[in-house]
């Protein structure tokens, strides 16, 4: 999702809803759910440019979760936000997965991956290194090394996990 900083959160919900294929009536029906899940309250009517990174991430995640989709792609979806929101997000991701939706979670946070995924595909430099049970793949020694390097330097210094 992309946001226009000069528009309010509510206006950005409408634009992103259209981009995700919702009809205007469907968007209006899901706005209360987005506001409630994101916990933004009255801030929904302020320009996105005034939002913190966490507030923007909450809104983006909330928009995606309001759309009934067979496939949900989340890239570092829960990397920002307070502990309560992160847990609420994890619970919702698990719920999507249990309901039959495919959730593709891209993350360098192995605890997050382990807590919400049954299956993990480890890709390094575009090549599948391992595909299997989340606990087995996450515990691979090289994955742990790469993640530690990522955490320590703020970027990956020796490949992708």
CSV table of C-alpha atoms in Angstrom, one decimal:
chain,number,residue,atom,x,y,z
A,1,UNK,CA,0.0,0.0,0.0
A,2,UNK,CA,1.0,3.6,-0.6
A,3,UNK,CA,-0.1,6.6,1.3
A,4,UNK,CA,-0.4,10.2,0.1
A,5,UNK,CA,1.0,12.3,3.0
A,6,UNK,CA,-1.2,15.4,2.4
A,7,UNK,CA,-4.4,13.3,2.6
A,8,UNK,CA,-6.1,12.2,5.8
A,9,UNK,CA,-6.0,8.6,6.9
A,10,UNK,CA,-9.6,8.2,6.0
A,11,UNK,CA,-9.0,9.5,2.4
A,12,UNK,CA,-6.0,7.2,2.1
A,13,UNK,CA,-8.2,4.2,3.2
A,14,UNK,CA,-10.6,5.1,0.4
A,15,UNK,CA,-7.9,5.4,-2.2
A,16,UNK,CA,-6.2,2.1,-1.1
A,17,UNK,CA,-9.6,0.4,-1.0
A,18,UNK,CA,-10.2,1.3,-4.6
A,19,UNK,CA,-6.7,0.1,-5.5
A,20,UNK,CA,-7.4,-3.2,-3.8
A,21,UNK,CA,-10.6,-3.7,-5.9
A,22,UNK,CA,-13.3,-2.7,-3.5
A,23,UNK,CA,-16.3,-0.8,-4.6
A,24,UNK,CA,-17.0,2.6,-2.9
A,25,UNK,CA,-19.9,1.2,-0.8
A,26,UNK,CA,-17.6,-1.7,0.4
A,27,UNK,CA,-14.9,0.8,1.4
A,28,UNK,CA,-17.4,2.9,3.4
A,29,UNK,CA,-18.6,-0.2,5.2
A,30,UNK,CA,-15.1,-1.3,6.2
A,31,UNK,CA,-13.8,2.1,7.4
A,32,UNK,CA,-15.2,1.7,10.9
A,33,UNK,CA,-13.4,-1.7,11.1
A,34,UNK,CA,-10.1,-0.2,9.9
A,35,UNK,CA,-10.4,2.6,12.4
A,36,UNK,CA,-11.2,0.2,15.3
A,37,UNK,CA,-8.4,-2.3,14.4
A,38,UNK,CA,-5.8,0.4,13.8
A,39,UNK,CA,-6.8,2.1,17.1
A,40,UNK,CA,-6.3,5.5,15.4
A,41,UNK,CA,-9.5,7.1,16.6
A,42,UNK,CA,-9.8,10.7,15.7
A,43,UNK,CA,-6.4,10.7,14.1
A,44,UNK,CA,-8.0,9.0,11.1
A,45,UNK,CA,-9.0,12.5,10.0
A,46,UNK,CA,-5.5,14.0,10.2
A,47,UNK,CA,-3.1,14.1,7.3
A,48,UNK,CA,-1.0,10.9,7.1
A,49,UNK,CA,2.1,13.2,7.0
A,50,UNK,CA,1.5,13.9,10.7
A,51,UNK,CA,1.5,10.2,11.6
A,52,UNK,CA,4.3,8.4,13.3
A,53,UNK,CA,5.8,5.4,11.5
A,54,UNK,CA,3.9,3.1,13.8
A,55,UNK,CA,0.6,4.8,13.1
A,56,UNK,CA,1.1,4.5,9.4
A,57,UNK,CA,2.0,0.8,9.7
A,58,UNK,CA,-1.1,0.2,11.8
A,59,UNK,CA,-3.3,1.8,9.2
A,60,UNK,CA,-1.7,-0.1,6.3
A,61,UNK,CA,-2.0,-3.4,8.2
A,62,UNK,CA,-5.6,-2.6,9.1
A,63,UNK,CA,-6.6,-1.8,5.5
A,64,UNK,CA,-5.1,-5.1,4.3
A,65,UNK,CA,-6.9,-7.0,7.0
A,66,UNK,CA,-10.3,-5.4,6.1
A,67,UNK,CA,-10.1,-6.8,2.6
A,68,UNK,CA,-11.5,-10.4,2.2
A,69,UNK,CA,-8.7,-11.9,0.1
A,70,UNK,CA,-7.5,-15.5,-0.7
A,71,UNK,CA,-3.9,-14.3,-0.6
A,72,UNK,CA,-2.4,-11.7,1.8
A,73,UNK,CA,1.2,-10.5,1.3
A,74,UNK,CA,2.7,-8.8,4.3
A,75,UNK,CA,6.3,-7.3,4.2
A,76,UNK,CA,7.6,-6.7,7.7
A,77,UNK,CA,4.0,-6.0,8.6
A,78,UNK,CA,4.5,-6.1,12.4
A,79,UNK,CA,8.0,-4.5,12.5
A,80,UNK,CA,6.6,-1.4,14.1
A,81,UNK,CA,3.9,-0.8,16.7
A,82,UNK,CA,3.5,-1.5,20.4
A,83,UNK,CA,3.4,-5.0,21.9
A,84,UNK,CA,-0.4,-5.1,22.1
A,85,UNK,CA,-0.9,-4.2,18.5
A,86,UNK,CA,1.8,-6.7,17.3
A,87,UNK,CA,0.0,-9.5,19.2
A,88,UNK,CA,-3.3,-8.4,17.8
A,89,UNK,CA,-1.8,-8.5,14.3
A,90,UNK,CA,-0.3,-12.0,14.9
A,91,UNK,CA,-3.7,-13.3,16.1
A,92,UNK,CA,-5.3,-11.9,13.0
A,93,UNK,CA,-2.6,-13.4,10.7
A,94,UNK,CA,-3.2,-16.8,12.3
A,95,UNK,CA,-7.0,-16.4,11.9
A,96,UNK,CA,-6.5,-15.7,8.1
A,97,UNK,CA,-4.3,-18.8,7.8
A,98,UNK,CA,-6.8,-21.0,9.6
A,99,UNK,CA,-9.7,-19.7,7.4
A,100,UNK,CA,-7.9,-21.0,4.3
A,101,UNK,CA,-6.2,-17.8,3.1
A,102,UNK,CA,-2.6,-17.9,2.1
A,103,UNK,CA,-0.5,-15.5,4.1
A,104,UNK,CA,2.9,-14.6,2.6
A,105,UNK,CA,4.9,-13.0,5.4
A,106,UNK,CA,8.3,-11.5,4.5
A,107,UNK,CA,10.3,-10.8,7.6
A,108,UNK,CA,13.7,-10.9,9.1
A,109,UNK,CA,12.2,-11.3,12.6
A,110,UNK,CA,12.5,-15.1,13.1
A,111,UNK,CA,10.5,-15.0,16.3
A,112,UNK,CA,7.6,-13.4,14.4
A,113,UNK,CA,8.0,-16.0,11.6
A,114,UNK,CA,8.0,-18.8,14.1
A,115,UNK,CA,5.0,-17.5,15.9
A,116,UNK,CA,2.7,-17.2,12.9
A,117,UNK,CA,4.0,-19.5,10.2
A,118,UNK,CA,3.7,-23.3,9.8
A,119,UNK,CA,5.9,-23.4,6.7
A,120,UNK,CA,9.0,-21.3,5.9
A,121,UNK,CA,10.8,-20.8,2.6
A,122,UNK,CA,14.3,-19.4,3.2
A,123,UNK,CA,15.5,-17.5,0.1
A,124,UNK,CA,19.1,-16.2,-0.1
A,125,UNK,CA,20.1,-14.1,-3.1
A,126,UNK,CA,17.1,-15.3,-5.1
A,127,UNK,CA,17.8,-19.0,-4.5
A,128,UNK,CA,15.6,-21.2,-2.3
A,129,UNK,CA,17.9,-22.6,0.4
A,130,UNK,CA,15.4,-24.5,2.4
A,131,UNK,CA,11.6,-25.1,2.4
A,132,UNK,CA,10.0,-26.8,5.4
A,133,UNK,CA,8.6,-26.7,8.8
A,134,UNK,CA,8.9,-23.2,10.4
A,135,UNK,CA,10.7,-24.4,13.5
A,136,UNK,CA,13.3,-26.5,11.5
A,137,UNK,CA,14.1,-23.7,8.9
A,138,UNK,CA,14.3,-20.9,11.5
A,139,UNK,CA,16.6,-23.0,13.7
A,140,UNK,CA,19.1,-23.5,10.8
A,141,UNK,CA,22.5,-22.2,11.9
A,142,UNK,CA,23.0,-20.0,8.9
A,143,UNK,CA,19.6,-18.4,9.2
A,144,UNK,CA,20.5,-17.4,12.7
A,145,UNK,CA,23.8,-16.0,11.6
A,146,UNK,CA,22.2,-13.9,8.9
A,147,UNK,CA,19.5,-12.6,11.1
A,148,UNK,CA,22.1,-11.6,13.8
A,149,UNK,CA,24.1,-9.7,11.2
A,150,UNK,CA,20.9,-8.0,10.0
A,151,UNK,CA,20.0,-7.0,13.5
A,152,UNK,CA,23.4,-5.8,14.4
A,153,UNK,CA,24.0,-3.7,11.3
A,154,UNK,CA,20.5,-2.6,10.4
A,155,UNK,CA,21.0,-4.2,7.0
A,156,UNK,CA,22.0,-7.6,5.7
A,157,UNK,CA,25.7,-7.9,5.3
A,158,UNK,CA,25.8,-11.5,4.0
A,159,UNK,CA,22.7,-12.5,2.1
A,160,UNK,CA,19.0,-12.7,2.8
A,161,UNK,CA,17.1,-14.7,5.3
